[in-house]
Amino acid sequence: MHIEKNVFENVFHTVMDNKEKTKDNEKARLDLAEYCNRKELLLKTNPNGNYVKPKAKFCLSNEQKNDVCEWVKGLKMPDGYASNISRCVDIKSTRLFGMKSHDCHIFMECLLPIALSVLPEPIWKPLTELSQFFKVLCSTVLQKDHLLQMEQNIPVILCKLERIFPPAFFDSMEHLPIHLPYEARMGGPVQYRWMYPFESVEGSICEAYLLQETSYFSSHYFVSPTGASEEVYQDHIQSTLSIFKPFGQTTGKYNERWLSDKELMAAQLHVLLNCNEVKPFIDIYVQSLKGMYRNINDDIIDKQIEADFPRWFQEYGPLRLAKSYLIYFVNGYKFHTITWGEGKTTYNSG
């Protein structure tokens, strides 16, 4: 967890040329003259006797850094996926600050290849391989043969990075990823061993443990579970048709509006064609069409069902008054309408 955070910070701050946290500082450039043959990166001395650091190919220009910050500033993540990373952006100084471990986790595995895509391909590709290494390592399901391959790949990736960054970039933290695939083979998926759930409480693992112990102790004094949750509004009329028994649930107050003729026909047809209880009647309708028109084909039958089956099936159509909700929960995910999400820091309408 913290290995990924430290590796990300070393890479990102060096590429963004953050003067306070970059690994490509004057001392690193002085080491180049002794350990490496990279004449284009050697420090130069101006007439005043001060060092001038030539721009490296792995560093973004001021315009590119500003574009990255603007892009991160406008990011919107789904609820529960990540924190509000846009709060960590300082566009004026073109840097990111105050990122928690999980923020670095999301950025390293999902956003880094996109944010640094303006770099030359020989530099961008090894960084993308490093990003994919951590992404596969943090998967919920790990394959033993994949981990064995990762053990062979990660030294090659680090060697590629050694050809890009100065020697000062590689401290003990850049060495530790070599051991992570073996650790995953021995200990299993990392989700059962990392500390993100505990660190998320005020950024303190100790406070999280204390909160958990306090909650467990207090629960013995309550007859039924207590806790705050969003109020869920459900219709008091329980439908007996299968199509009206969804897996999810709505939340919040609903709005009522009248359906247009086109919407009414589309909704009516969708319900009839996707309701198990109506399928026998569809078969009867198809048989009646075949009895009336002996040479009728399947395409014409489908068009006829779409155009005439609702009228044939029901003497009176459903009500035009429909209920619409702004938020819907299903399979552990939250979705809301585009208009409801306007102005919010998260995005759940995709």
C-alpha positions as a Markdown table, in Angstrom:
| # | Residue | x | y | z |
|---|---|---|---|---|
| 1 | Met | 0.0 | 0.0 | 0.0 |
| 2 | His | 2.6 | 2.5 | 1.1 |
| 3 | Ile | 5.1 | 1.1 | -1.4 |
| 4 | Glu | 2.7 | 2.0 | -4.2 |
| 5 | Lys | 2.2 | 5.5 | -2.7 |
| 6 | Asn | 5.9 | 6.2 | -2.4 |
| 7 | Val | 6.7 | 4.9 | -5.9 |
| 8 | Phe | 3.9 | 7.0 | -7.4 |
| 9 | Glu | 5.1 | 10.2 | -5.6 |
| 10 | Asn | 8.7 | 9.7 | -6.8 |
| 11 | Val | 7.5 | 9.2 | -10.4 |
| 12 | Phe | 4.9 | 11.9 | -10.5 |
| 13 | His | 6.8 | 14.6 | -8.7 |
| 14 | Thr | 9.9 | 14.0 | -10.8 |
| 15 | Val | 8.0 | 14.1 | -14.0 |
| 16 | Met | 6.2 | 17.3 | -12.9 |
| 17 | Asp | 9.6 | 18.7 | -11.8 |
| 18 | Asn | 8.3 | 19.6 | -8.3 |
| 19 | Lys | 11.3 | 21.5 | -6.9 |
| 20 | Glu | 10.5 | 20.3 | -3.3 |
| 21 | Lys | 10.0 | 16.6 | -4.0 |
| 22 | Thr | 11.6 | 15.8 | -7.3 |
| 23 | Lys | 14.4 | 13.2 | -7.4 |
| 24 | Asp | 16.0 | 15.1 | -10.3 |
| 25 | Asn | 17.6 | 17.9 | -8.2 |
| 26 | Glu | 21.1 | 19.4 | -8.4 |
| 27 | Lys | 22.7 | 16.7 | -6.3 |
| 28 | Ala | 21.2 | 14.1 | -8.6 |
| 29 | Arg | 22.7 | 15.9 | -11.6 |
| 30 | Leu | 26.1 | 16.1 | -10.0 |
| 31 | Asp | 25.9 | 12.3 | -9.5 |
| 32 | Leu | 25.4 | 11.9 | -13.2 |
| 33 | Ala | 28.8 | 13.2 | -14.0 |
| 34 | Glu | 30.3 | 10.4 | -11.8 |
| 35 | Tyr | 28.1 | 7.4 | -12.5 |
| 36 | Cys | 26.4 | 8.0 | -15.9 |
| 37 | Asn | 27.2 | 9.1 | -19.4 |
| 38 | Arg | 24.4 | 11.5 | -20.0 |
| 39 | Lys | 26.0 | 14.6 | -21.2 |
| 40 | Glu | 22.7 | 16.3 | -22.1 |
| 41 | Leu | 21.7 | 16.3 | -18.4 |
| 42 | Leu | 24.9 | 17.5 | -16.8 |
| 43 | Leu | 24.7 | 20.8 | -14.9 |
| 44 | Lys | 26.0 | 23.9 | -16.6 |
| 45 | Thr | 27.6 | 26.9 | -15.0 |
| 46 | Asn | 26.4 | 30.4 | -15.9 |
| 47 | Pro | 28.7 | 33.5 | -15.7 |
| 48 | Asn | 27.6 | 34.2 | -12.2 |
| 49 | Gly | 28.9 | 30.8 | -11.1 |
| 50 | Asn | 25.4 | 29.3 | -10.4 |
| 51 | Tyr | 24.3 | 26.0 | -11.7 |
| 52 | Val | 21.8 | 25.7 | -14.6 |
| 53 | Lys | 19.9 | 22.5 | -14.8 |
| 54 | Pro | 19.0 | 21.5 | -18.4 |
| 55 | Lys | 15.4 | 20.3 | -18.9 |
| 56 | Ala | 15.2 | 16.5 | -19.0 |
| 57 | Lys | 13.1 | 14.6 | -21.5 |
| 58 | Phe | 11.2 | 12.9 | -18.7 |
| 59 | Cys | 10.0 | 16.3 | -17.3 |
| 60 | Leu | 6.9 | 18.1 | -18.6 |
| 61 | Ser | 7.0 | 21.6 | -19.8 |
| 62 | Asn | 5.1 | 24.4 | -17.9 |
| 63 | Glu | 2.3 | 24.3 | -20.4 |
| 64 | Gln | 2.0 | 20.5 | -20.1 |
| 65 | Lys | 2.1 | 20.6 | -16.3 |
| 66 | Asn | -0.7 | 23.2 | -16.4 |
| 67 | Asp | -2.8 | 20.9 | -18.7 |
| 68 | Val | -2.3 | 18.0 | -16.3 |
| 69 | Cys | -3.4 | 20.1 | -13.3 |
| 70 | Glu | -6.4 | 21.4 | -15.2 |
| 71 | Trp | -7.4 | 17.9 | -16.2 |
| 72 | Val | -7.1 | 16.5 | -12.7 |
| 73 | Lys | -9.0 | 19.6 | -11.3 |
| 74 | Gly | -12.0 | 18.7 | -13.5 |
| 75 | Leu | -12.0 | 14.9 | -12.7 |
| 76 | Lys | -15.2 | 13.5 | -11.2 |
| 77 | Met | -15.2 | 10.0 | -9.7 |
| 78 | Pro | -18.2 | 7.8 | -8.8 |
| 79 | Asp | -19.3 | 7.8 | -5.1 |
| 80 | Gly | -17.1 | 5.5 | -3.0 |
| 81 | Tyr | -14.5 | 5.0 | -5.8 |
| 82 | Ala | -12.1 | 7.7 | -4.7 |
| 83 | Ser | -11.9 | 10.9 | -2.7 |
| 84 | Asn | -12.2 | 14.3 | -4.3 |
| 85 | Ile | -8.7 | 14.4 | -5.9 |
| 86 | Ser | -9.4 | 17.8 | -7.4 |
| 87 | Arg | -9.0 | 19.3 | -4.0 |
| 88 | Cys | -5.3 | 18.3 | -4.1 |
| 89 | Val | -4.5 | 20.4 | -7.2 |
| 90 | Asp | -2.7 | 23.8 | -7.0 |
| 91 | Ile | -2.9 | 25.1 | -10.5 |
| 92 | Lys | -0.9 | 28.2 | -9.8 |
| 93 | Ser | 2.1 | 26.2 | -8.7 |
| 94 | Thr | 1.3 | 23.3 | -11.0 |
| 95 | Arg | 1.6 | 20.6 | -8.3 |
| 96 | Leu | -0.5 | 18.1 | -6.4 |
| 97 | Phe | -0.4 | 18.1 | -2.6 |
| 98 | Gly | -2.1 | 16.4 | 0.3 |
| 99 | Met | -2.9 | 13.1 | -1.5 |
| 100 | Lys | -3.8 | 10.2 | 0.8 |
| 101 | Ser | -2.5 | 6.7 | 0.1 |
| 102 | His | -5.7 | 5.7 | -1.6 |
| 103 | Asp | -5.6 | 8.8 | -3.8 |
| 104 | Cys | -2.2 | 7.7 | -4.9 |
| 105 | His | -3.5 | 4.1 | -5.4 |
| 106 | Ile | -6.2 | 5.3 | -7.8 |
| 107 | Phe | -3.9 | 7.7 | -9.6 |
| 108 | Met | -1.1 | 5.2 | -10.1 |
| 109 | Glu | -3.3 | 2.5 | -11.5 |
| 110 | Cys | -5.9 | 4.4 | -13.5 |
| 111 | Leu | -4.9 | 8.0 | -14.2 |
| 112 | Leu | -1.1 | 8.0 | -14.5 |
| 113 | Pro | -0.9 | 6.6 | -18.1 |
| 114 | Ile | -3.5 | 9.2 | -19.2 |
| 115 | Ala | -1.9 | 12.1 | -17.3 |
| 116 | Leu | 1.6 | 11.4 | -18.7 |
| 117 | Ser | 0.6 | 10.5 | -22.2 |
| 118 | Val | 2.3 | 13.6 | -23.6 |
| 119 | Leu | 5.7 | 12.2 | -22.7 |
| 120 | Pro | 7.8 | 10.5 | -25.5 |
| 121 | Glu | 6.8 | 6.9 | -26.0 |
| 122 | Pro | 10.1 | 5.4 | -24.8 |
| 123 | Ile | 9.5 | 7.2 | -21.5 |
| 124 | Trp | 5.7 | 6.8 | -21.3 |
| 125 | Lys | 5.7 | 3.1 | -22.1 |
| 126 | Pro | 7.8 | 1.9 | -19.1 |
| 127 | Leu | 5.7 | 4.2 | -16.8 |
| 128 | Thr | 2.5 | 2.6 | -18.2 |
| 129 | Glu | 4.0 | -0.9 | -17.6 |
| 130 | Leu | 4.7 | 0.1 | -14.0 |
| 131 | Ser | 1.1 | 1.3 | -13.6 |
| 132 | Gln | -0.2 | -1.9 | -15.0 |
| 133 | Phe | 2.0 | -3.9 | -12.7 |
| 134 | Phe | 0.4 | -2.4 | -9.7 |
| 135 | Lys | -3.1 | -2.7 | -11.2 |
| 136 | Val | -2.7 | -6.4 | -11.8 |
| 137 | Leu | -1.1 | -6.9 | -8.4 |
| 138 | Cys | -4.1 | -5.3 | -6.7 |
| 139 | Ser | -6.7 | -7.4 | -8.6 |
| 140 | Thr | -9.4 | -9.2 | -6.7 |
| 141 | Val | -8.4 | -12.5 | -8.4 |
| 142 | Leu | -4.7 | -13.4 | -8.9 |
| 143 | Gln | -3.5 | -16.2 | -11.2 |
| 144 | Lys | -0.3 | -18.0 | -10.1 |
| 145 | Asp | 1.1 | -18.1 | -13.6 |
| 146 | His | 0.5 | -14.3 | -13.9 |
| 147 | Leu | 2.4 | -13.7 | -10.7 |
| 148 | Leu | 5.3 | -15.8 | -11.8 |
| 149 | Gln | 5.4 | -13.7 | -15.0 |
| 150 | Met | 5.2 | -10.5 | -13.0 |
| 151 | Glu | 8.2 | -11.6 | -11.0 |
| 152 | Gln | 10.2 | -11.8 | -14.3 |
| 153 | Asn | 8.8 | -8.6 | -15.7 |
| 154 | Ile | 9.3 | -6.2 | -12.8 |
| 155 | Pro | 13.1 | -6.3 | -12.9 |
| 156 | Val | 12.9 | -5.5 | -16.6 |
| 157 | Ile | 10.6 | -2.6 | -16.0 |
| 158 | Leu | 12.9 | -1.1 | -13.4 |
| 159 | Cys | 15.9 | -1.5 | -15.7 |
| 160 | Lys | 14.0 | 0.5 | -18.3 |
| 161 | Leu | 13.3 | 3.2 | -15.7 |
| 162 | Glu | 17.1 | 3.2 | -14.8 |
| 163 | Arg | 17.8 | 4.2 | -18.4 |
| 164 | Ile | 15.4 | 7.2 | -18.0 |
| 165 | Phe | 15.8 | 8.6 | -14.5 |
| 166 | Pro | 19.0 | 9.6 | -12.7 |
| 167 | Pro | 20.6 | 7.2 | -10.1 |
| 168 | Ala | 19.2 | 9.3 | -7.2 |
| 169 | Phe | 15.7 | 8.3 | -8.3 |
| 170 | Phe | 16.3 | 4.7 | -7.2 |
| 171 | Asp | 16.2 | 4.4 | -3.4 |
| 172 | Ser | 15.1 | 1.3 | -1.4 |
| 173 | Met | 11.4 | 2.0 | -2.2 |
| 174 | Glu | 12.0 | 1.5 | -6.0 |
| 175 | His | 13.6 | -1.9 | -5.2 |
| 176 | Leu | 10.7 | -3.2 | -3.1 |
| 177 | Pro | 8.2 | -3.9 | -6.0 |
| 178 | Ile | 10.5 | -6.8 | -7.0 |
| 179 | His | 9.3 | -8.7 | -3.9 |
| 180 | Leu | 5.6 | -7.9 | -4.2 |
| 181 | Pro | 4.6 | -10.7 | -6.7 |
| 182 | Tyr | 6.2 | -13.3 | -4.4 |
| 183 | Glu | 4.5 | -11.8 | -1.4 |
| 184 | Ala | 1.2 | -12.0 | -3.3 |
| 185 | Arg | 1.8 | -15.7 | -4.1 |
| 186 | Met | 2.4 | -16.4 | -0.5 |
| 187 | Gly | -0.3 | -14.2 | 1.1 |
| 188 | Gly | -3.0 | -14.1 | -1.6 |
| 189 | Pro | -4.8 | -11.0 | -2.9 |
| 190 | Val | -3.7 | -7.8 | -1.2 |
| 191 | Gln | -7.2 | -6.6 | -0.4 |
| 192 | Tyr | -7.2 | -8.8 | 2.7 |
| 193 | Arg | -4.0 | -7.4 | 3.9 |
| 194 | Trp | -3.8 | -3.7 | 3.1 |
| 195 | Met | -4.9 | -1.0 | 5.5 |
| 196 | Tyr | -7.0 | 1.3 | 3.3 |
| 197 | Pro | -10.3 | 0.6 | 5.2 |
| 198 | Phe | -8.7 | 1.7 | 8.4 |
| 199 | Glu | -6.7 | 4.6 | 7.1 |
| 200 | Ser | -9.8 | 6.1 | 5.6 |
| 201 | Val | -11.1 | 7.2 | 9.0 |
| 202 | Glu | -9.5 | 10.6 | 9.5 |
| 203 | Gly | -6.3 | 9.3 | 8.0 |
| 204 | Ser | -5.5 | 7.4 | 11.2 |
| 205 | Ile | -5.2 | 3.7 | 11.6 |
| 206 | Cys | -5.3 | 4.0 | 15.4 |
| 207 | Glu | -8.5 | 6.0 | 15.3 |
| 208 | Ala | -10.1 | 3.5 | 13.0 |
| 209 | Tyr | -9.3 | 0.6 | 15.4 |
| 210 | Leu | -10.6 | 2.6 | 18.3 |
| 211 | Leu | -13.8 | 3.4 | 16.4 |
| 212 | Gln | -14.3 | -0.2 | 15.5 |
| 213 | Glu | -13.8 | -1.4 | 19.1 |
| 214 | Thr | -16.1 | 1.3 | 20.5 |
| 215 | Ser | -18.8 | 0.5 | 18.0 |
| 216 | Tyr | -18.6 | -3.2 | 18.8 |
| 217 | Phe | -18.7 | -2.6 | 22.6 |
| 218 | Ser | -21.7 | -0.2 | 22.3 |
| 219 | Ser | -23.7 | -2.6 | 20.1 |
| 220 | His | -24.3 | -4.8 | 23.1 |
| 221 | Tyr | -26.4 | -2.1 | 24.8 |
| 222 | Phe | -28.9 | -1.8 | 21.9 |
| 223 | Val | -31.7 | -4.2 | 21.2 |
| 224 | Ser | -31.7 | -3.6 | 17.4 |
| 225 | Pro | -29.0 | -2.2 | 15.1 |
| 226 | Thr | -28.8 | 1.5 | 15.0 |
| 227 | Gly | -27.2 | 3.8 | 12.5 |
| 228 | Ala | -27.9 | 6.6 | 10.0 |
| 229 | Ser | -28.8 | 5.7 | 6.5 |
| 230 | Glu | -30.5 | 7.3 | 3.6 |
| 231 | Glu | -34.2 | 7.1 | 3.7 |
| 232 | Val | -35.5 | 4.8 | 1.0 |
| 233 | Tyr | -38.9 | 5.4 | -0.5 |
| 234 | Gln | -40.7 | 2.4 | -1.8 |
| 235 | Asp | -44.1 | 2.1 | -3.2 |
| 236 | His | -46.5 | 0.5 | -0.7 |
| 237 | Ile | -48.2 | -1.6 | -3.5 |
| 238 | Gln | -46.2 | -4.7 | -4.1 |
| 239 | Ser | -46.4 | -6.0 | -7.7 |
| 240 | Thr | -46.8 | -9.6 | -8.5 |
| 241 | Leu | -45.3 | -9.4 | -12.0 |
| 242 | Ser | -41.7 | -10.5 | -12.4 |
| 243 | Ile | -40.6 | -7.4 | -14.4 |
| 244 | Phe | -41.7 | -5.1 | -11.5 |
| 245 | Lys | -39.4 | -6.9 | -9.0 |
| 246 | Pro | -36.0 | -5.3 | -9.7 |
| 247 | Phe | -32.8 | -6.1 | -7.8 |
| 248 | Gly | -32.2 | -2.5 | -7.0 |
| 249 | Gln | -34.1 | 0.2 | -5.1 |
| 250 | Thr | -34.9 | 3.9 | -5.5 |
| 251 | Thr | -34.1 | 6.6 | -3.0 |
| 252 | Gly | -35.3 | 10.1 | -2.5 |
| 253 | Lys | -38.6 | 11.7 | -3.4 |
| 254 | Tyr | -40.0 | 10.9 | -6.8 |
| 255 | Asn | -41.4 | 13.3 | -9.4 |
| 256 | Glu | -44.5 | 12.7 | -11.5 |
| 257 | Arg | -44.9 | 13.6 | -15.1 |
| 258 | Trp | -47.1 | 12.6 | -18.0 |
| 259 | Leu | -45.7 | 10.4 | -20.7 |
| 260 | Ser | -45.9 | 11.3 | -24.3 |
| 261 | Asp | -47.6 | 9.0 | -26.8 |
| 262 | Lys | -44.2 | 7.7 | -28.0 |
| 263 | Glu | -42.9 | 7.1 | -24.4 |
| 264 | Leu | -46.1 | 5.4 | -23.4 |
| 265 | Met | -46.0 | 3.0 | -26.4 |
| 266 | Ala | -42.3 | 2.2 | -25.8 |
| 267 | Ala | -42.8 | 1.6 | -22.1 |
| 268 | Gln | -45.9 | -0.5 | -22.7 |
| 269 | Leu | -44.1 | -2.6 | -25.3 |
| 270 | His | -41.0 | -3.1 | -23.1 |
| 271 | Val | -43.1 | -4.3 | -20.2 |
| 272 | Leu | -45.1 | -6.8 | -22.3 |
| 273 | Leu | -42.1 | -8.2 | -24.2 |
| 274 | Asn | -40.0 | -8.7 | -21.1 |
| 275 | Cys | -42.6 | -10.0 | -18.7 |
| 276 | Asn | -42.5 | -13.8 | -18.2 |
| 277 | Glu | -46.2 | -13.9 | -17.5 |
| 278 | Val | -47.1 | -12.4 | -20.9 |
| 279 | Lys | -45.0 | -14.8 | -23.0 |
| 280 | Pro | -47.9 | -17.3 | -23.5 |
| 281 | Phe | -50.0 | -14.5 | -24.9 |
| 282 | Ile | -47.3 | -13.5 | -27.3 |
| 283 | Asp | -47.2 | -17.1 | -28.6 |
| 284 | Ile | -51.0 | -17.0 | -29.0 |
| 285 | Tyr | -50.7 | -13.7 | -30.9 |
| 286 | Val | -48.0 | -15.1 | -33.2 |
| 287 | Gln | -50.1 | -18.2 | -33.9 |
| 288 | Ser | -53.1 | -16.0 | -34.8 |
| 289 | Leu | -50.9 | -14.1 | -37.3 |
| 290 | Lys | -49.6 | -17.3 | -38.9 |
| 291 | Gly | -53.2 | -18.5 | -39.1 |
| 292 | Met | -54.3 | -15.3 | -40.9 |
| 293 | Tyr | -51.2 | -15.0 | -43.1 |
| 294 | Arg | -49.6 | -18.4 | -44.1 |
| 295 | Asn | -46.5 | -17.0 | -45.8 |
| 296 | Ile | -45.6 | -14.5 | -43.1 |
| 297 | Asn | -42.0 | -14.4 | -42.0 |
| 298 | Asp | -40.3 | -13.6 | -38.7 |
| 299 | Asp | -39.3 | -10.1 | -39.6 |
| 300 | Ile | -42.9 | -9.2 | -40.4 |
| 301 | Ile | -44.1 | -10.9 | -37.2 |
| 302 | Asp | -41.6 | -8.8 | -35.1 |
| 303 | Lys | -42.8 | -5.6 | -36.7 |
| 304 | Gln | -46.4 | -6.6 | -36.2 |
| 305 | Ile | -45.8 | -7.4 | -32.5 |
| 306 | Glu | -44.1 | -4.0 | -32.1 |
| 307 | Ala | -46.9 | -2.1 | -33.8 |
| 308 | Asp | -50.1 | -4.0 | -32.7 |
| 309 | Phe | -49.5 | -6.4 | -29.8 |
| 310 | Pro | -50.1 | -3.9 | -27.0 |
| 311 | Arg | -53.4 | -2.9 | -28.5 |
| 312 | Trp | -54.3 | -6.6 | -29.0 |
| 313 | Phe | -53.3 | -7.5 | -25.4 |
| 314 | Gln | -55.0 | -4.8 | -23.5 |
| 315 | Glu | -58.3 | -3.2 | -24.0 |
| 316 | Tyr | -57.3 | -0.3 | -21.9 |
| 317 | Gly | -53.7 | 1.0 | -21.8 |
| 318 | Pro | -51.8 | 1.8 | -18.6 |
| 319 | Leu | -51.9 | 5.2 | -16.9 |
| 320 | Arg | -49.9 | 8.0 | -18.4 |
| 321 | Leu | -48.8 | 9.2 | -15.0 |
| 322 | Ala | -45.3 | 8.0 | -14.3 |
| 323 | Lys | -42.9 | 8.3 | -11.4 |
| 324 | Ser | -39.3 | 9.2 | -11.9 |
| 325 | Tyr | -36.6 | 9.0 | -9.2 |
| 326 | Leu | -33.3 | 10.9 | -9.1 |
| 327 | Ile | -31.2 | 8.2 | -7.4 |
| 328 | Tyr | -31.2 | 4.4 | -7.8 |
| 329 | Phe | -29.2 | 1.7 | -6.0 |
| 330 | Val | -28.5 | -1.7 | -7.6 |
| 331 | Asn | -25.9 | -4.4 | -7.0 |
| 332 | Gly | -24.0 | -2.1 | -4.6 |
| 333 | Tyr | -23.7 | 0.8 | -7.0 |
| 334 | Lys | -25.4 | 4.2 | -7.0 |
| 335 | Phe | -26.7 | 5.9 | -10.1 |
| 336 | His | -28.3 | 9.3 | -10.4 |
| 337 | Thr | -29.6 | 11.5 | -13.2 |
| 338 | Ile | -27.4 | 13.9 | -15.0 |
| 339 | Thr | -29.3 | 17.0 | -13.8 |
| 340 | Trp | -29.1 | 15.8 | -10.2 |
| 341 | Gly | -25.3 | 15.4 | -10.5 |
| 342 | Glu | -24.7 | 18.9 | -11.9 |
| 343 | Gly | -22.4 | 20.9 | -9.6 |
| 344 | Lys | -21.4 | 17.8 | -7.5 |
| 345 | Thr | -17.9 | 16.6 | -7.1 |
| 346 | Thr | -18.8 | 13.0 | -8.0 |
| 347 | Tyr | -20.2 | 11.5 | -11.2 |
| 348 | Asn | -22.7 | 8.6 | -11.1 |
| 349 | Ser | -24.8 | 9.0 | -14.2 |
| 350 | Gly | -22.7 | 7.0 | -16.6 |
